[in-house]
Coordinates of N, CA and C in Angstrom, one line a residue:
M835 N 116.4 69.3 99.7 CA 115.7 68.9 98.4 C 117.1 69.1 97.2
N836 N 117.4 68.0 96.6 CA 118.3 67.9 95.7 C 117.7 68.4 94.2
I837 N 118.1 69.6 93.9 CA 117.7 70.2 92.7 C 118.0 69.4 91.4
P838 N 119.4 69.1 91.3 CA 119.8 68.3 89.7 C 118.8 67.1 90.0
K839 N 118.8 66.5 91.0 CA 118.1 65.1 90.9 C 116.6 65.3 90.5
Y840 N 116.0 66.3 91.3 CA 114.6 66.5 91.0 C 114.4 66.8 89.4
A841 N 115.4 67.6 88.8 CA 115.2 67.9 87.4 C 115.4 66.8 86.6
L842 N 116.1 65.9 86.9 CA 116.4 64.7 86.1 C 115.0 63.9 86.1
N843 N 114.3 64.0 87.2 CA 113.4 63.0 87.5 C 112.0 63.6 86.9
H844 N 112.0 64.7 86.8 CA 110.8 65.6 86.4 C 111.1 66.6 85.4
R845 N 111.4 65.8 84.2 CA 111.7 66.6 82.8 C 110.7 67.4 82.2
A846 N 109.4 66.9 82.5 CA 108.0 67.7 81.9 C 108.1 69.2 82.6
V847 N 108.3 69.1 84.1 CA 108.1 70.4 84.7 C 109.5 71.5 84.4
I848 N 110.7 70.8 84.1 CA 111.6 71.7 83.5 C 111.5 72.3 82.4
Y849 N 111.0 71.3 81.3 CA 110.5 71.8 80.2 C 109.6 73.0 80.1
C850 N 108.6 72.7 80.8 CA 107.5 73.9 81.0 C 108.1 75.1 81.5
L851 N 109.1 75.2 82.6 CA 109.7 76.3 83.2 C 110.4 76.9 82.0
T852 N 111.5 76.1 81.4 CA 112.2 76.6 80.4 C 111.3 77.3 79.4
A853 N 110.3 76.8 78.8 CA 109.5 77.6 77.8 C 108.7 78.7 78.4
I854 N 108.3 78.7 79.6 CA 107.9 79.9 80.2 C 108.7 81.2 80.2
L855 N 110.1 80.7 81.0 CA 111.1 81.8 80.9 C 111.5 82.3 79.6
V856 N 111.5 81.5 78.6 CA 112.0 81.8 77.2 C 110.9 82.8 76.6
G857 N 109.5 82.2 76.8 CA 108.4 83.2 76.2 C 108.4 84.6 77.1
M858 N 108.6 84.7 78.3 CA 108.6 85.9 78.9 C 110.0 86.8 78.5
G859 N 111.0 86.2 78.3 CA 112.3 86.8 77.7 C 111.8 87.4 76.2
A860 N 111.2 86.6 75.4 CA 111.1 87.1 74.1 C 109.9 88.3 74.1
Y861 N 109.0 88.1 74.9 CA 108.0 89.3 75.3 C 108.6 90.5 75.8
V862 N 109.4 90.6 76.7 CA 110.2 91.7 77.1 C 111.0 92.2 76.2
Y863 N 111.7 91.4 75.5 CA 112.7 91.9 74.4 C 111.9 92.6 73.3
Q864 N 110.5 92.4 72.9 CA 109.8 92.7 71.7 C 109.2 94.0 72.5
T865 N 108.6 94.3 74.0 CA 108.0 95.3 74.4 C 109.0 96.4 75.1
A866 N 110.2 96.0 75.4 CA 111.1 96.9 76.0 C 111.4 98.0 75.2
P867 N 111.3 99.4 75.8 CA 111.5 100.6 75.2 C 113.1 100.8 74.6
R868 N 113.6 101.1 73.5 CA 114.9 101.1 72.9 C 115.0 102.5 72.4
K869 N 116.3 103.0 72.4 CA 116.6 104.2 71.9 C 118.0 104.0 71.2
E870 N 118.3 104.8 70.1 CA 119.6 104.4 69.7 C 120.6 105.3 70.5
D871 N 120.0 106.4 70.7 CA 120.8 107.3 71.8 C 120.2 107.7 73.0
P872 N 120.2 106.8 73.9 CA 119.7 107.0 75.4 C 119.8 108.6 76.0
S873 N 118.7 109.0 76.4 CA 118.8 110.2 77.0 C 119.3 110.2 78.4
F874 N 120.2 111.3 78.9 CA 120.8 111.3 80.2 C 120.9 112.9 80.7
V875 N 120.8 112.9 81.9 CA 120.7 114.5 82.3 C 122.0 115.0 82.3
V876 N 122.2 116.2 81.7 CA 123.5 116.7 81.8 C 123.6 117.6 83.0
R877 N 124.4 117.4 83.8 CA 124.4 118.0 85.4 C 125.8 118.8 85.3
D878 N 126.3 119.0 84.3 CA 127.7 119.9 84.3 C 127.5 120.9 83.4
A879 N 128.2 122.0 83.6 CA 128.2 122.8 82.5 C 129.4 124.0 82.8
G880 N 129.8 124.6 82.0 CA 130.8 125.6 82.1 C 130.5 126.9 81.9
L881 N 131.0 127.9 82.6 CA 130.6 129.4 82.2 C 132.1 130.0 82.1
V882 N 132.1 130.6 80.7 CA 133.1 131.3 80.5 C 133.0 132.8 80.2
T883 N 133.8 133.7 80.9 CA 133.7 135.1 80.6 C 134.8 135.6 80.3
V884 N 135.0 136.3 79.5 CA 136.0 137.0 78.9 C 136.2 138.7 79.2
W885 N 137.4 139.0 79.6 CA 137.7 140.5 79.8 C 139.2 140.8 79.1
P886 N 138.9 141.0 77.9 CA 140.4 141.3 77.3 C 141.2 142.6 78.3
G887 N 142.4 142.2 78.4 CA 143.5 143.1 78.9 C 143.6 143.0 80.4
A888 N 142.6 142.1 81.1 CA 142.8 142.3 82.6 C 143.6 141.2 83.1
T889 N 144.0 141.5 84.2 CA 144.9 140.5 85.0 C 144.2 139.5 85.7
A890 N 144.9 138.4 86.0 CA 143.9 137.4 86.8 C 143.7 137.8 88.2
E891 N 144.2 138.7 88.8 CA 143.4 139.2 90.1 C 142.5 140.0 89.7
Q892 N 142.4 140.9 88.8 CA 141.1 141.7 88.2 C 140.0 140.9 88.0
I893 N 140.3 139.7 87.1 CA 139.4 138.8 86.6 C 138.6 138.0 87.9
E894 N 139.4 137.7 88.9 CA 139.3 136.9 90.1 C 138.1 137.8 90.9
Q895 N 138.6 139.0 91.2 CA 137.6 140.0 92.1 C 136.6 140.5 91.5
L896 N 136.7 140.7 90.2 CA 135.7 141.8 89.5 C 134.5 141.0 88.6
L897 N 134.9 139.7 88.1 CA 134.3 138.7 87.2 C 133.8 137.2 88.0
T898 N 135.0 136.8 88.5 CA 134.5 135.4 89.1 C 133.7 135.4 90.3
D899 N 134.2 136.2 91.4 CA 133.4 136.3 92.6 C 132.0 136.7 92.5
P900 N 131.7 137.6 91.7 CA 130.4 138.0 91.6 C 129.4 137.0 90.9
L901 N 130.1 136.3 89.9 CA 129.3 135.3 89.2 C 129.2 134.2 90.1
E902 N 130.2 133.7 90.8 CA 130.1 132.6 91.8 C 129.1 132.8 92.8
K903 N 129.1 134.0 93.4 CA 127.9 134.1 94.4 C 126.7 134.1 93.8
A904 N 126.3 134.5 92.5 CA 125.0 134.4 92.0 C 124.8 133.1 91.6
I905 N 125.8 132.2 91.0 CA 125.4 131.0 90.9 C 125.1 130.0 92.0
E906 N 125.9 130.2 93.2 CA 125.6 129.5 94.3 C 124.3 129.8 95.1
S907 N 123.6 130.8 94.6 CA 122.3 131.1 95.1 C 121.2 130.2 94.7
V908 N 121.5 129.2 93.7 CA 120.5 128.2 93.1 C 120.7 127.2 94.2
S909 N 119.7 126.5 94.5 CA 119.6 125.7 95.7 C 120.0 124.1 94.9
A910 N 119.9 124.0 93.7 CA 120.3 122.7 93.2 C 121.7 122.6 92.7
I911 N 122.6 123.4 93.1 CA 123.8 123.6 92.6 C 124.6 122.5 93.9
R912 N 125.4 121.6 93.3 CA 126.2 121.0 94.2 C 127.6 121.5 94.4
R913 N 128.3 121.9 93.2 CA 129.8 122.5 93.3 C 130.1 123.4 92.4
V914 N 130.7 124.3 92.7 CA 131.1 125.5 91.9 C 132.7 125.6 91.9
Q915 N 133.4 125.2 90.8 CA 134.9 125.3 90.7 C 135.3 126.5 89.9
S916 N 136.2 127.3 90.2 CA 136.5 128.3 89.2 C 138.2 128.5 89.0
S917 N 138.4 129.1 87.9 CA 139.7 129.4 87.7 C 139.8 130.7 86.9
S918 N 140.7 131.5 87.4 CA 141.0 132.8 86.8 C 142.2 133.1 86.1
Y919 N 142.2 133.4 84.9 CA 143.6 133.6 84.1 C 143.4 135.0 83.5
P920 N 144.7 135.5 83.2 CA 144.6 136.8 82.5 C 143.6 137.0 81.4
G921 N 142.7 137.7 81.6 CA 141.5 137.8 80.6 C 140.4 136.9 80.4
V922 N 140.4 135.8 81.2 CA 139.4 134.9 81.0 C 139.0 134.2 82.5
S923 N 137.8 134.2 82.6 CA 137.2 133.4 84.0 C 136.5 132.2 83.6
V924 N 136.8 131.1 84.1 CA 136.2 129.8 83.8 C 135.9 129.1 85.1
I925 N 134.3 128.9 85.0 CA 133.6 128.6 86.0 C 133.1 127.1 85.8
Q926 N 133.3 126.1 86.4 CA 132.7 124.6 86.1 C 131.6 124.6 87.2
I927 N 130.3 124.2 87.1 CA 129.3 124.2 87.7 C 128.5 122.8 87.8
T928 N 128.2 122.2 88.7 CA 127.5 120.9 88.8 C 126.4 120.7 89.6
L929 N 125.3 120.2 89.1 CA 124.3 120.2 89.8 C 124.0 119.0 90.7
K930 N 123.2 119.1 91.7 CA 123.0 117.8 92.6 C 122.4 116.5 91.7
D931 N 122.8 115.5 92.5 CA 122.5 114.2 91.8 C 120.9 113.9 91.6
E932 N 120.3 114.6 92.7 CA 118.9 114.4 92.8 C 118.0 115.1 91.5
V933 N 118.7 116.0 91.0 CA 118.1 116.5 89.7 C 117.7 115.7 88.8
V934 N 116.5 115.8 88.2 CA 116.1 115.0 87.1 C 115.8 115.8 85.9
D935 N 115.4 117.0 85.9 CA 115.1 118.0 84.9 C 116.0 119.2 84.9
A936 N 117.1 118.9 84.5 CA 118.2 119.8 84.6 C 117.8 121.1 83.8
K937 N 117.0 121.1 82.7 CA 116.9 122.4 82.0 C 116.2 123.5 82.7
I938 N 115.5 123.2 83.6 CA 114.9 124.1 84.6 C 115.7 124.8 85.4
W939 N 116.8 123.9 85.9 CA 117.7 124.7 86.9 C 118.7 125.4 86.1
W940 N 119.1 124.9 85.0 CA 120.0 125.7 84.0 C 119.4 127.0 83.5
D941 N 118.3 127.1 83.6 CA 117.4 128.3 83.1 C 117.4 129.2 84.4
K942 N 117.5 128.7 85.7 CA 117.6 129.4 86.9 C 118.9 130.1 87.0
V943 N 119.9 129.4 86.7 CA 121.4 129.6 86.6 C 121.5 130.9 85.7
R944 N 121.1 130.7 84.5 CA 121.1 131.8 83.4 C 120.3 133.0 84.2
H945 N 119.4 133.1 84.7 CA 118.6 134.0 85.3 C 119.4 134.7 86.3
E946 N 120.2 133.9 87.2 CA 121.1 134.7 88.3 C 122.3 135.2 87.6
I947 N 122.7 134.6 86.7 CA 123.6 135.1 85.8 C 123.5 136.5 85.2
D948 N 122.3 136.5 84.6 CA 121.7 137.9 84.1 C 121.4 138.9 85.3
L949 N 121.1 138.7 86.5 CA 120.9 139.7 87.5 C 122.3 140.1 87.9
A950 N 123.4 139.2 87.7 CA 124.7 139.7 88.0 C 125.4 140.4 87.0
K951 N 125.0 140.6 85.8 CA 125.8 141.3 84.7 C 125.9 142.6 84.8
P952 N 124.9 143.4 85.7 CA 125.3 144.7 85.9 C 126.2 145.1 86.8
L953 N 126.9 144.0 87.6 CA 127.8 144.1 88.6 C 129.2 144.0 87.9
L954 N 129.3 143.1 86.8 CA 130.4 143.1 86.1 C 131.1 144.2 85.4
P955 N 132.4 144.3 85.3 CA 133.2 145.5 84.8 C 132.7 145.8 83.4
I956 N 132.7 147.4 82.9 CA 132.5 147.5 81.4 C 133.9 147.2 80.9
G957 N 133.6 146.6 79.5 CA 134.7 146.0 78.8 C 134.6 144.4 78.7
S958 N 134.0 143.9 79.9 CA 133.9 142.4 79.8 C 132.7 142.1 78.8
L959 N 133.1 140.8 78.3 CA 132.0 140.0 77.5 C 130.8 139.6 78.2
P960 N 129.8 139.4 77.6 CA 128.8 138.5 78.3 C 129.1 137.2 78.8
P961 N 128.9 136.7 80.0 CA 129.3 135.2 80.0 C 128.5 134.2 79.3
L962 N 129.2 133.4 78.9 CA 128.6 132.1 78.1 C 128.4 131.0 78.9
L963 N 127.4 130.5 79.0 CA 127.1 129.2 79.9 C 126.9 128.1 78.7
N964 N 127.7 127.0 79.1 CA 127.6 126.1 78.1 C 126.9 124.7 78.7
D965 N 125.9 124.3 78.7 CA 125.2 123.2 79.3 C 124.8 122.2 78.5
T966 N 125.1 122.1 77.1 CA 124.5 121.3 76.4 C 125.5 120.2 75.9
S967 N 126.7 120.4 76.0 CA 127.8 119.5 75.8 C 128.2 118.6 76.8
T968 N 128.3 117.4 76.7 CA 128.9 116.6 77.8 C 129.4 115.3 77.3
Q969 N 130.4 114.5 78.0 CA 130.6 113.4 77.6 C 130.3 112.3 78.6
A970 N 129.6 111.3 78.1 CA 129.3 110.2 78.7 C 129.8 108.8 78.5
T971 N 130.3 107.8 79.3 CA 130.8 106.7 79.0 C 129.8 105.8 78.9
V972 N 129.4 105.2 77.9 CA 128.3 104.2 77.7 C 129.0 102.7 78.3
M973 N 130.1 102.4 78.0 CA 130.5 101.0 78.6 C 132.2 101.3 78.7
N974 N 132.7 100.9 79.8 CA 134.2 100.9 80.0 C 134.6 99.6 80.2
L975 N 135.3 99.1 79.4 CA 135.9 97.7 79.6 C 137.3 97.7 79.6
S976 N 137.9 97.1 80.8 CA 139.5 97.2 80.9 C 139.7 95.5 81.3
L977 N 141.2 95.3 80.7 CA 141.8 94.1 80.8 C 143.1 94.5 82.0
F978 N 143.2 93.7 82.8 CA 144.4 94.0 83.6 C 144.9 92.7 84.2
Q979 N 146.3 92.7 84.2 CA 147.1 91.7 84.6 C 148.1 92.2 85.5
D980 N 148.2 91.5 86.6 CA 149.3 91.9 87.6 C 150.8 91.8 87.0
P981 N 151.5 92.8 87.1 CA 152.8 92.7 86.2 C 153.8 91.7 87.0
Q982 N 153.7 91.3 88.3 CA 154.4 90.3 88.9 C 154.1 88.9 88.8
S983 N 152.7 88.6 88.4 CA 152.2 87.4 88.0 C 152.7 86.9 86.5
A984 N 152.7 88.1 85.7 CA 153.1 87.9 84.3 C 154.7 87.4 84.3
E985 N 155.5 88.2 85.2 CA 156.8 87.9 85.1 C 157.0 86.5 85.7
R986 N 156.3 85.9 86.7 CA 156.5 84.6 87.1 C 156.0 83.6 85.9
R987 N 155.2 83.9 85.1 CA 154.7 82.9 84.4 C 155.9 82.6 83.0
Y988 N 156.6 83.6 82.8 CA 157.6 83.4 81.7 C 158.9 83.6 82.1

């Protein structure tokens, strides 16, 4: 079947199909849900714990390790990465991609952190879990030209 030939010979059918498609598009445009700031699930968080005057080794053994063990007991955790510096423990936590309602899981992580607080050394500040801030790329547009093709052109 030759579609261009059929379209030229049966213009009424093409006009009807075009009108139906335009009408459906206008309907979807009017009824589709929209948000100025669309919601998305925050699956990353940072846990910072400060112990003034402690060495990086002390931070690793007495702060980071107990907190990591507590966090890893939550089943929705995909990855835990930590860094220990003199006086500061920083732990990056990522939830699994299947998680839809992250607030429930972050509350479970907070509960496990609270259970681990008695294991932390005296003098350390309470751990702070930041699960509210994230950066999301809405659109990423890139232009690229092969440098060799640019040289050949000029």
